[in-house]
Each structure stands twice: as structure tokens, then as C-alpha cells.
PDB file of C-alpha atoms and ligand atoms in Angstrom:
ATOM      1  CA  MET A 265     -12.621 -17.989   1.999  1.00 49.00           C
ATOM      2  CA  ASN A 266     -13.760 -17.296  -1.527  1.00 67.00           C
ATOM      3  CA  ASN A 267     -12.436 -18.188  -4.937  1.00 88.00           C
ATOM      4  CA  ILE A 268     -10.134 -15.305  -5.689  1.00 96.00           C
ATOM      5  CA  PRO A 269      -6.878 -16.774  -7.061  1.00 97.00           C
ATOM      6  CA  ASP A 270      -3.777 -16.185  -4.935  1.00 98.00           C
ATOM      7  CA  ILE A 271      -2.261 -12.769  -5.600  1.00 98.00           C
ATOM      8  CA  VAL A 272       1.528 -12.231  -5.871  1.00 98.00           C
ATOM      9  CA  LEU A 273       2.822  -8.637  -5.868  1.00 98.00           C
ATOM     10  CA  VAL A 274       6.410  -7.863  -6.928  1.00 98.00           C
ATOM     11  CA  HIS A 275       7.957  -4.634  -5.596  1.00 98.00           C
ATOM     12  CA  GLY A 276      10.066  -2.086  -7.486  1.00 98.00           C
ATOM     13  CA  PHE A 277      13.509  -0.527  -7.102  1.00 98.00           C
ATOM     14  CA  PRO A 278      14.896   0.467  -4.582  1.00 97.00           C
ATOM     15  CA  LEU A 279      12.092  -0.748  -2.350  1.00 98.00           C
ATOM     16  CA  ASP A 280      10.806  -3.941  -0.763  1.00 97.00           C
ATOM     17  CA  GLU A 281       7.556  -5.652   0.130  1.00 97.00           C
ATOM     18  CA  ALA A 282       6.652  -2.848   2.592  1.00 97.00           C
ATOM     19  CA  MET A 283       5.550  -0.786  -0.407  1.00 98.00           C
ATOM     20  CA  TRP A 284       2.459  -3.040  -0.694  1.00 98.00           C
ATOM     21  CA  ALA A 285       1.185  -2.595   2.891  1.00 98.00           C
ATOM     22  CA  ASP A 286      -2.021  -0.804   1.824  1.00 98.00           C
ATOM     23  CA  GLN A 287      -2.763  -3.272  -0.983  1.00 98.00           C
ATOM     24  CA  VAL A 288      -2.171  -6.324   1.245  1.00 98.00           C
ATOM     25  CA  LYS A 289      -4.605  -5.071   3.901  1.00 98.00           C
ATOM     26  CA  PHE A 290      -7.254  -4.223   1.328  1.00 98.00           C
ATOM     27  CA  LEU A 291      -6.985  -7.400  -0.752  1.00 98.00           C
ATOM     28  CA  GLN A 292      -6.945  -9.640   2.324  1.00 97.00           C
ATOM     29  CA  ALA A 293     -10.179  -7.953   3.456  1.00 96.00           C
ATOM     30  CA  LEU A 294     -11.576  -8.864   0.052  1.00 94.00           C
ATOM     31  CA  GLY A 295     -10.850 -12.512   0.918  1.00 94.00           C
ATOM     32  CA  ALA A 296      -7.688 -13.035  -1.126  1.00 96.00           C
ATOM     33  CA  ARG A 297      -4.391 -14.637  -0.071  1.00 98.00           C
ATOM     34  CA  VAL A 298      -1.721 -12.064  -0.899  1.00 98.00           C
ATOM     35  CA  PHE A 299       2.011 -12.798  -1.242  1.00 98.00           C
ATOM     36  CA  THR A 300       4.708 -10.103  -1.434  1.00 98.00           C
ATOM     37  CA  PRO A 301       8.101 -11.745  -1.958  1.00 97.00           C
ATOM     38  CA  HIS A 302      11.351  -9.771  -1.851  1.00 95.00           C
ATOM     39  CA  LEU A 303      13.446  -9.798  -4.986  1.00 95.00           C
ATOM     40  CA  PRO A 304      16.917 -11.285  -4.315  1.00 92.00           C
ATOM     41  CA  GLY A 305      19.201  -8.689  -2.675  1.00 93.00           C
ATOM     42  CA  PHE A 306      16.270  -6.542  -1.475  1.00 95.00           C
ATOM     43  CA  GLY A 307      14.606  -6.192   1.912  1.00 91.00           C
ATOM     44  CA  PRO A 308      15.802  -5.752   5.476  1.00 82.00           C
ATOM     45  CA  ARG A 309      16.984  -9.363   5.758  1.00 80.00           C
ATOM     46  CA  ALA A 310      18.814  -9.520   2.421  1.00 79.00           C
ATOM     47  CA  GLY A 311      22.049 -11.464   2.758  1.00 71.00           C
ATOM     48  CA  ASN A 312      24.889 -11.277   0.307  1.00 71.00           C
ATOM     49  CA  PRO A 313      23.737 -10.029  -3.087  1.00 68.00           C
ATOM     50  CA  PRO A 314      22.750 -12.789  -5.499  1.00 66.00           C
ATOM     51  CA  HIS A 315      25.546 -14.082  -7.673  1.00 69.00           C
ATOM     52  CA  ARG A 316      23.235 -14.496 -10.650  1.00 70.00           C
ATOM     53  CA  CYS A 317      21.458 -11.202 -11.134  1.00 87.00           C
ATOM     54  CA  SER A 318      19.223 -10.442 -14.097  1.00 95.00           C
ATOM     55  CA  ILE A 319      15.561  -9.669 -14.636  1.00 97.00           C
ATOM     56  CA  SER A 320      15.172 -13.175 -16.022  1.00 96.00           C
ATOM     57  CA  ALA A 321      16.800 -14.692 -12.884  1.00 95.00           C
ATOM     58  CA  PHE A 322      14.504 -12.545 -10.728  1.00 96.00           C
ATOM     59  CA  ALA A 323      11.541 -13.978 -12.681  1.00 97.00           C
ATOM     60  CA  GLU A 324      12.786 -17.527 -12.011  1.00 96.00           C
ATOM     61  CA  ASP A 325      13.130 -16.723  -8.340  1.00 95.00           C
ATOM     62  CA  ILE A 326       9.562 -15.375  -8.098  1.00 97.00           C
ATOM     63  CA  HIS A 327       8.294 -18.361 -10.053  1.00 98.00           C
ATOM     64  CA  HIS A 328       9.982 -20.751  -7.592  1.00 97.00           C
ATOM     65  CA  TYR A 329       8.419 -18.774  -4.766  1.00 97.00           C
ATOM     66  CA  MET A 330       4.982 -19.161  -6.401  1.00 98.00           C
ATOM     67  CA  ILE A 331       5.460 -22.920  -6.767  1.00 98.00           C
ATOM     68  CA  ARG A 332       6.470 -23.232  -3.100  1.00 98.00           C
ATOM     69  CA  ASN A 333       3.833 -20.956  -1.591  1.00 98.00           C
ATOM     70  CA  CYS A 334       0.828 -20.393  -3.820  1.00 98.00           C
ATOM     71  CA  LYS A 335      -2.016 -22.194  -5.471  1.00 98.00           C
ATOM     72  CA  LEU A 336      -1.341 -21.899  -9.193  1.00 98.00           C
ATOM     73  CA  PRO A 337      -2.288 -20.186 -11.396  1.00 98.00           C
ATOM     74  CA  CYS A 338      -2.009 -16.833  -9.582  1.00 98.00           C
ATOM     75  CA  ILE A 339      -2.845 -13.226 -10.261  1.00 98.00           C
ATOM     76  CA  ILE A 340       0.576 -11.624 -10.560  1.00 98.00           C
ATOM     77  CA  GLY A 341       1.242  -7.914 -10.193  1.00 98.00           C
ATOM     78  CA  GLY A 342       4.388  -5.850 -10.516  1.00 98.00           C
ATOM     79  CA  PHE A 343       5.361  -2.264  -9.816  1.00 98.00           C
ATOM     80  CA  SER A 344       8.011  -0.682 -12.058  1.00 98.00           C
ATOM     81  CA  MET A 345      11.030  -3.044 -11.881  1.00 98.00           C
ATOM     82  CA  GLY A 346       8.556  -5.602 -10.511  1.00 98.00           C
ATOM     83  CA  GLY A 347       6.673  -5.134 -13.791  1.00 98.00           C
ATOM     84  CA  TYR A 348       9.816  -6.011 -15.788  1.00 98.00           C
ATOM     85  CA  VAL A 349       9.977  -9.198 -13.706  1.00 98.00           C
ATOM     86  CA  VAL A 350       6.278 -10.011 -14.237  1.00 98.00           C
ATOM     87  CA  LEU A 351       6.663  -9.621 -18.006  1.00 98.00           C
ATOM     88  CA  ALA A 352       9.672 -11.964 -18.002  1.00 98.00           C
ATOM     89  CA  LEU A 353       7.763 -14.441 -15.853  1.00 98.00           C
ATOM     90  CA  LEU A 354       4.711 -14.368 -18.134  1.00 98.00           C
ATOM     91  CA  HIS A 355       6.924 -14.998 -21.135  1.00 97.00           C
ATOM     92  CA  ARG A 356       8.504 -18.117 -19.620  1.00 97.00           C
ATOM     93  CA  PHE A 357       5.863 -19.482 -17.255  1.00 98.00           C
ATOM     94  CA  ALA A 358       2.601 -18.241 -18.782  1.00 97.00           C
ATOM     95  CA  LYS A 359       0.525 -21.180 -17.569  1.00 98.00           C
ATOM     96  CA  ASP A 360       1.097 -20.281 -13.919  1.00 98.00           C
ATOM     97  CA  ALA A 361      -0.569 -16.862 -14.135  1.00 98.00           C
ATOM     98  CA  CYS A 362      -4.300 -16.329 -14.703  1.00 98.00           C
ATOM     99  CA  ALA A 363      -4.247 -12.511 -14.721  1.00 98.00           C
ATOM    100  CA  ALA A 364      -1.682  -9.718 -14.438  1.00 98.00           C
ATOM    101  CA  VAL A 365      -1.552  -6.211 -13.018  1.00 99.00           C
ATOM    102  CA  PHE A 366       1.137  -3.781 -14.203  1.00 98.00           C
ATOM    103  CA  ILE A 367       1.672  -0.649 -12.130  1.00 99.00           C
ATOM    104  CA  ASP A 368       3.798   2.308 -13.291  1.00 98.00           C
ATOM    105  CA  THR A 369       6.065   0.184 -15.468  1.00 98.00           C
ATOM    106  CA  HIS A 370       6.964  -0.444 -19.105  1.00 98.00           C
ATOM    107  CA  PRO A 371       8.334  -3.231 -21.323  1.00 98.00           C
ATOM    108  CA  ALA A 372      11.219  -1.465 -23.101  1.00 98.00           C
ATOM    109  CA  ALA A 373      14.948  -1.841 -22.407  1.00 98.00           C
ATOM    110  CA  ASP A 374      16.995   1.073 -21.039  1.00 97.00           C
ATOM    111  CA  SER A 375      17.978   3.825 -23.445  1.00 96.00           C
ATOM    112  CA  PRO A 376      21.747   4.553 -23.590  1.00 97.00           C
ATOM    113  CA  GLU A 377      21.103   7.630 -21.398  1.00 96.00           C
ATOM    114  CA  ALA A 378      19.194   5.577 -18.822  1.00 96.00           C
ATOM    115  CA  ARG A 379      22.022   3.041 -18.737  1.00 97.00           C
ATOM    116  CA  GLN A 380      24.531   5.818 -18.236  1.00 97.00           C
ATOM    117  CA  GLY A 381      22.397   7.137 -15.367  1.00 96.00           C
ATOM    118  CA  ARG A 382      22.478   3.709 -13.728  1.00 96.00           C
ATOM    119  CA  MET A 383      26.283   3.548 -13.987  1.00 97.00           C
ATOM    120  CA  LYS A 384      26.477   6.945 -12.282  1.00 97.00           C
ATOM    121  CA  SER A 385      24.062   5.751  -9.605  1.00 97.00           C
ATOM    122  CA  ILE A 386      26.240   2.643  -9.057  1.00 96.00           C
ATOM    123  CA  ALA A 387      29.336   4.847  -8.681  1.00 97.00           C
ATOM    124  CA  ASN A 388      27.478   7.011  -6.139  1.00 97.00           C
ATOM    125  CA  LEU A 389      26.329   3.929  -4.220  1.00 96.00           C
ATOM    126  CA  GLN A 390      29.937   2.745  -4.062  1.00 95.00           C
ATOM    127  CA  THR A 391      31.254   6.059  -2.752  1.00 96.00           C
ATOM    128  CA  ASP A 392      28.351   7.541  -0.736  1.00 95.00           C
ATOM    129  CA  GLY A 393      26.231   4.501   0.136  1.00 94.00           C
ATOM    130  CA  ILE A 394      22.455   4.148   0.193  1.00 95.00           C
ATOM    131  CA  HIS A 395      21.775   7.825   0.992  1.00 95.00           C
ATOM    132  CA  SER A 396      22.831   8.754  -2.530  1.00 95.00           C
ATOM    133  CA  LEU A 397      19.884   6.719  -3.754  1.00 94.00           C
ATOM    134  CA  VAL A 398      17.439   8.584  -1.526  1.00 95.00           C
ATOM    135  CA  ALA A 399      18.526  11.903  -3.007  1.00 92.00           C
ATOM    136  CA  GLN A 400      18.340  10.501  -6.528  1.00 92.00           C
ATOM    137  CA  MET A 401      15.087   8.534  -6.336  1.00 95.00           C
ATOM    138  CA  LEU A 402      12.761  10.213  -3.841  1.00 96.00           C
ATOM    139  CA  PRO A 403      11.902  13.232  -6.029  1.00 95.00           C
ATOM    140  CA  ARG A 404      11.200  10.884  -8.947  1.00 97.00           C
ATOM    141  CA  LEU A 405       9.148   8.327  -7.047  1.00 98.00           C
ATOM    142  CA  LEU A 406       6.635  10.722  -5.455  1.00 98.00           C
ATOM    143  CA  SER A 407       4.742  13.696  -6.854  1.00 97.00           C
ATOM    144  CA  PRO A 408       5.666  17.199  -5.630  1.00 95.00           C
ATOM    145  CA  THR A 409       2.481  17.284  -3.522  1.00 93.00           C
ATOM    146  CA  ALA A 410       3.235  14.093  -1.550  1.00 96.00           C
ATOM    147  CA  SER A 411       3.102  14.719   2.208  1.00 96.00           C
ATOM    148  CA  PRO A 412       6.215  14.776   4.424  1.00 97.00           C
ATOM    149  CA  SER A 413       4.999  11.605   6.167  1.00 97.00           C
ATOM    150  CA  LEU A 414       4.779   9.735   2.833  1.00 97.00           C
ATOM    151  CA  ARG A 415       8.271  10.976   1.942  1.00 97.00           C
ATOM    152  CA  HIS A 416       9.504   9.760   5.286  1.00 97.00           C
ATOM    153  CA  ARG A 417       7.885   6.340   4.786  1.00 97.00           C
ATOM    154  CA  VAL A 418       9.505   5.880   1.370  1.00 98.00           C
ATOM    155  CA  GLN A 419      12.867   7.185   2.608  1.00 97.00           C
ATOM    156  CA  GLU A 420      12.803   4.617   5.417  1.00 97.00           C
ATOM    157  CA  ILE A 421      12.198   1.795   2.936  1.00 97.00           C
ATOM    158  CA  ILE A 422      15.046   2.944   0.678  1.00 97.00           C
ATOM    159  CA  THR A 423      17.578   3.434   3.488  1.00 96.00           C
ATOM    160  CA  ARG A 424      17.180  -0.100   4.789  1.00 95.00           C
ATOM    161  CA  GLN A 425      18.265  -1.601   1.445  1.00 95.00           C
ATOM    162  CA  HIS A 426      21.812  -2.887   1.110  1.00 93.00           C
ATOM    163  CA  PRO A 427      23.986  -0.945  -1.372  1.00 93.00           C
ATOM    164  CA  ALA A 428      25.441  -4.188  -2.786  1.00 92.00           C
ATOM    165  CA  GLY A 429      21.962  -5.526  -3.616  1.00 93.00           C
ATOM    166  CA  MET A 430      20.976  -2.196  -5.187  1.00 95.00           C
ATOM    167  CA  ILE A 431      24.120  -2.207  -7.348  1.00 94.00           C
ATOM    168  CA  GLN A 432      23.280  -5.703  -8.585  1.00 94.00           C
ATOM    169  CA  ALA A 433      19.684  -4.667  -9.304  1.00 95.00           C
ATOM    170  CA  GLN A 434      20.833  -1.597 -11.262  1.00 95.00           C
ATOM    171  CA  MET A 435      23.032  -3.887 -13.345  1.00 95.00           C
ATOM    172  CA  ALA A 436      20.114  -6.280 -13.904  1.00 96.00           C
ATOM    173  CA  ALA A 437      17.844  -3.430 -15.023  1.00 97.00           C
ATOM    174  CA  ALA A 438      20.551  -1.962 -17.268  1.00 97.00           C
ATOM    175  CA  MET A 439      21.057  -5.312 -19.024  1.00 96.00           C
ATOM    176  CA  ARG A 440      17.379  -6.211 -19.438  1.00 97.00           C
ATOM    177  CA  ILE A 441      16.012  -6.948 -22.869  1.00 97.00           C
ATOM    178  CA  ASP A 442      13.147  -5.160 -24.600  1.00 98.00           C
ATOM    179  CA  GLN A 443       9.985  -7.162 -23.910  1.00 98.00           C
ATOM    180  CA  THR A 444       7.645  -5.113 -26.150  1.00 98.00           C
ATOM    181  CA  ALA A 445       7.432  -7.890 -28.763  1.00 97.00           C
ATOM    182  CA  HIS A 446       6.101 -10.280 -26.099  1.00 97.00           C
ATOM    183  CA  LEU A 447       3.087  -8.127 -25.234  1.00 98.00           C
ATOM    184  CA  SER A 448       0.910  -9.387 -28.087  1.00 98.00           C
ATOM    185  CA  GLN A 449       1.434 -12.990 -26.887  1.00 97.00           C
ATOM    186  CA  ILE A 450      -0.103 -12.319 -23.478  1.00 98.00           C
ATOM    187  CA  ALA A 451      -3.427 -14.149 -23.418  1.00 97.00           C
ATOM    188  CA  ILE A 452      -4.679 -13.516 -19.870  1.00 98.00           C
ATOM    189  CA  PRO A 453      -6.693 -10.550 -18.541  1.00 98.00           C
ATOM    190  CA  CYS A 454      -4.400  -7.605 -17.778  1.00 98.00           C
ATOM    191  CA  LEU A 455      -4.841  -4.367 -15.874  1.00 98.00           C
ATOM    192  CA  VAL A 456      -2.398  -1.510 -16.422  1.00 98.00           C
ATOM    193  CA  VAL A 457      -2.364   1.260 -13.810  1.00 98.00           C
ATOM    194  CA  GLY A 458      -0.323   4.469 -13.693  1.00 98.00           C
ATOM    195  CA  GLY A 459      -0.126   7.715 -11.736  1.00 98.00           C
ATOM    196  CA  SER A 460      -1.142  10.840 -13.670  1.00 98.00           C
ATOM    197  CA  LEU A 461       1.974  12.664 -12.379  1.00 98.00           C
ATOM    198  CA  ASP A 462       4.438   9.800 -12.914  1.00 98.00           C
ATOM    199  CA  VAL A 463       7.687  11.234 -14.331  1.00 97.00           C
ATOM    200  CA  ILE A 464       9.417   7.838 -14.775  1.00 97.00           C
ATOM    201  CA  THR A 465       6.640   6.067 -16.713  1.00 98.00           C
ATOM    202  CA  PRO A 466       4.180   8.859 -17.658  1.00 98.00           C
ATOM    203  CA  PRO A 467       0.558   7.994 -18.604  1.00 98.00           C
ATOM    204  CA  ASP A 468       1.102   8.527 -22.365  1.00 98.00           C
ATOM    205  CA  LEU A 469       4.003   6.050 -22.382  1.00 98.00           C
ATOM    206  CA  MET A 470       1.957   3.559 -20.345  1.00 98.00           C
ATOM    207  CA  LYS A 471      -1.110   3.827 -22.639  1.00 98.00           C
ATOM    208  CA  ASN A 472       1.107   3.408 -25.656  1.00 98.00           C
ATOM    209  CA  TRP A 473       2.423  -0.033 -24.678  1.00 98.00           C
ATOM    210  CA  GLN A 474      -0.760  -1.137 -22.869  1.00 98.00           C
ATOM    211  CA  ARG A 475      -2.607  -1.123 -26.214  1.00 97.00           C
ATOM    212  CA  ASN A 476      -0.362  -3.976 -27.372  1.00 98.00           C
ATOM    213  CA  ILE A 477      -1.863  -6.367 -24.812  1.00 98.00           C
ATOM    214  CA  ASN A 478      -5.094  -7.673 -26.255  1.00 97.00           C
ATOM    215  CA  GLY A 479      -8.164  -6.712 -24.209  1.00 97.00           C
ATOM    216  CA  SER A 480      -6.126  -5.061 -21.468  1.00 98.00           C
ATOM    217  CA  GLN A 481      -7.580  -2.314 -19.293  1.00 98.00           C
ATOM    218  CA  TRP A 482      -5.990   1.035 -18.426  1.00 98.00           C
ATOM    219  CA  VAL A 483      -6.709   3.033 -15.261  1.00 98.00           C
ATOM    220  CA  GLU A 484      -5.064   6.397 -14.615  1.00 98.00           C
ATOM    221  CA  ILE A 485      -4.595   7.279 -10.952  1.00 98.00           C
ATOM    222  CA  PRO A 486      -5.191  11.021 -10.455  1.00 98.00           C
ATOM    223  CA  ASN A 487      -2.692  13.163  -8.521  1.00 97.00           C
ATOM    224  CA  ALA A 488      -0.173  10.358  -8.005  1.00 98.00           C
ATOM    225  CA  GLY A 489       3.466  10.089  -9.035  1.00 98.00           C
ATOM    226  CA  HIS A 490       5.389   6.919  -9.940  1.00 98.00           C
ATOM    227  CA  LEU A 491       4.802   5.269  -6.586  1.00 98.00           C
ATOM    228  CA  SER A 492       1.004   5.296  -6.944  1.00 98.00           C
ATOM    229  CA  PRO A 493       0.389   2.265  -4.658  1.00 98.00           C
ATOM    230  CA  ILE A 494       1.795   4.321  -1.751  1.00 98.00           C
ATOM    231  CA  GLU A 495       0.700   7.777  -2.865  1.00 98.00           C
ATOM    232  CA  ALA A 496      -2.891   6.954  -3.854  1.00 98.00           C
ATOM    233  CA  PRO A 497      -3.609   3.551  -2.257  1.00 98.00           C
ATOM    234  CA  ASP A 498      -7.413   3.878  -2.302  1.00 98.00           C
ATOM    235  CA  ALA A 499      -7.544   4.580  -6.039  1.00 98.00           C
ATOM    236  CA  VAL A 500      -5.059   1.788  -6.828  1.00 98.00           C
ATOM    237  CA  ASN A 501      -6.937  -0.663  -4.587  1.00 98.00           C
ATOM    238  CA  LYS A 502     -10.236   0.278  -6.215  1.00 98.00           C
ATOM    239  CA  ALA A 503      -8.776  -0.350  -9.685  1.00 98.00           C
ATOM    240  CA  ILE A 504      -7.397  -3.764  -8.667  1.00 98.00           C
ATOM    241  CA  ALA A 505     -10.617  -4.795  -6.898  1.00 97.00           C
ATOM    242  CA  GLY A 506     -12.716  -3.743  -9.908  1.00 97.00           C
ATOM    243  CA  PHE A 507     -10.463  -5.768 -12.203  1.00 98.00           C
ATOM    244  CA  ILE A 508     -10.630  -8.865  -9.995  1.00 97.00           C
ATOM    245  CA  LEU A 509     -14.363  -8.757  -9.320  1.00 95.00           C
ATOM    246  CA  ASN A 510     -15.520  -7.702 -12.798  1.00 95.00           C
ATOM    247  CA  THR A 511     -12.972  -9.333 -15.107  1.00 97.00           C
ATOM    248  CA  VAL A 512     -10.946 -12.072 -13.391  1.00 97.00           C
ATOM    249  CA  CYS A 513     -13.708 -13.548 -11.212  1.00 94.00           C
ATOM    250  CA  PRO A 514     -17.029 -12.163 -12.478  1.00 92.00           C
ATOM    251  CA  GLY A 515     -19.967 -13.195 -10.314  1.00 80.00           C
ATOM    252  CA  LEU A 516     -17.784 -13.697  -7.255  1.00 79.00           C
ATOM    253  CA  ARG A 517     -19.157 -12.506  -3.920  1.00 70.00           C
ATOM    254  CA  PRO A 518     -16.415 -10.757  -1.926  1.00 65.00           C
ATOM    255  CA  ALA A 519     -15.748 -12.154   1.573  1.00 63.00           C
ATOM    256  CA  ALA A 520     -18.122 -10.897   4.290  1.00 53.00           C
ATOM    257  CA  SER A 521     -15.257  -8.927   5.851  1.00 48.00           C
ATOM    258  CA  SER A 522     -14.731  -7.095   2.562  1.00 43.00           C
ATOM    259  CA  GLY A 523     -12.975  -3.761   3.180  1.00 39.00           C
ATOM    260  CA  LYS A 524     -14.962  -0.885   1.764  1.00 38.00           C
ATOM    261  CA  ASN A 525     -12.891   1.240  -0.585  1.00 36.00           C
ATOM    262  CA  THR A 526     -12.690   4.712   0.861  1.00 32.00           C
ATOM    263  CA  ASN A 527     -11.720   6.386  -2.387  1.00 29.00           C
TER     264      ASN A 527
HETATM  265  C1  MLT B 778      11.407   1.304 -10.081  1.00 80.80           C
HETATM  266  O1  MLT B 778      10.621   2.138  -9.598  1.00 80.80           O
HETATM  267  O2  MLT B 778      11.322   0.090  -9.872  1.00 80.80           O
HETATM  268  C2  MLT B 778      12.542   1.846 -10.904  1.00 80.80           C
HETATM  269  O3  MLT B 778      12.359   3.201 -11.154  1.00 80.80           O
HETATM  270  C3  MLT B 778      12.644   1.086 -12.163  1.00 80.80           C
HETATM  271  C4  MLT B 778      13.940   1.299 -12.852  1.00 80.80           C
HETATM  272  O4  MLT B 778      14.927   1.702 -12.228  1.00 80.80           O
HETATM  273  O5  MLT B 778      13.987   1.029 -14.065  1.00 80.80           O
END
């Protein structure tokens, strides 16, 4: 055991906690307790879709999970839609987070075009089921150079999601509010990480909003698309470990079993 705060990682759309497998292994080897809750309606065991679906309700759900399972305050990280949730959580429950990690995400609301795209995606989910989402999302989540086995891994995660939960999540994302004005109120250490080949939240967009969080750090992950935690796990793990050991817990000695970063 060491004194790294508990770490909570919130997945993106249309994925589940399996996206964090490489980070969980690495951070546990560092001596941390890592928690990867499913957002309501996501994951292989998702029941009926939640009746109250919004990014703010997702944030409440993750906050309840933190209260039940973690020692507060936690380090809280979010990928893409998970980042929207982390921002909402920080706004409402700031005292329960001691640091934040944002991966391939952004604080703005959907543009009218993005909202229209979600409505089309919902219509496709209703008529063609979850496979429509694979065709739509896979080329945007991974870079063109991602290996067939990575594509297969991501496809497997997407296809086990329930269409009804994905429809609800698309609605929640479409209705979310712009959180840009909240960035300057964030008063905890923050790391912002993004893939250099991300077409959903490109590095220039990420750097643009990251500057609004006082003292935050930016790390660009080379040769990775949007799903950098899966596509370039060593580089993402190295960035998170550096942030924890140098900024969040300076002077901390990693656990003896500390996994060496192979990046
Ligand atoms: C994600 O990766 O979570 C999604 O691309 C986010 C979104 O649909 O806005």
C-alpha cells in the first residue's frame, strides 16, 4: 500500500469499463486502487436503460459510486463522454476530487450538426441495431494505422452494448450544456491527454480549452487516434504516472511491485 489517492476512471461512448484494462493493470502495479464504474445503460450487464438520462445524472451516479466504494477525495479521470461526466462532477462535487485527468474530450456542447448526427445515429440504432454504431464509430475512434486486433477488441466492446442504453446516452450527450465557463473554477491539479491523430477531439482543440484550467498540464500521445488509452496504452500510462508521482503526490515512493512503463 502507498498513499496514492483512489483513482476512478469513467469510460466513453459507446464503450464500457473494458476500455481501461491496460490502465487498471498499470496503475494497480503502481500501488493504486483503481475503480472503473459503468455509466448507467452501458456494459454487458446493463439492465433497462436509465429513466433519468443526462450528463448531470451520470455525474450524480458516479459520485454516488465514489461515496460507496472509494476513499474521498479521489483522482478522477474521464475519456471523451466520460470527460463530460467528470467536468459535471467537478462542478457539483468539487471537494470529492483531488486531481483530474481528461483524455480525448472537451467541455463544449454539441454543435447543431453534431446533434443532427446523433439523431441520425439514434434512427440507425432503432432500425439496424448496435452494428450500425460499429460502422459509424470504429473509423473515428481509432487511427488508420491501428492493428486488426485492436479494431477487433474495440468492435467487441461496442457490440456488447445495448441499443436502448446507447440511444439514451446519445440523447444525454446531445442535450449536455457547455461547460467551458466552469474550467476557470477548477482548483485541483489537472492533466489533459490527447492522441495526435484524434479526429473527434484533435490536439489543437484540446490545447485550446486546456489552457483555461489554471496550471493544467497537456500531453500529446503520438500516433494515436481518439481512443488513445487503447491505442497507445504505454504512452497514456506514462503520462498518468508522471502526473501522479510528480504533481499529485510528489515525493511518493511507488509500490515495490511498480510496473515499469515499457514506452
Ligand atoms: C466518446 O468517445 O465518448 C464519444 O465520441 C463522445 C461523444 O459522442 O460526444
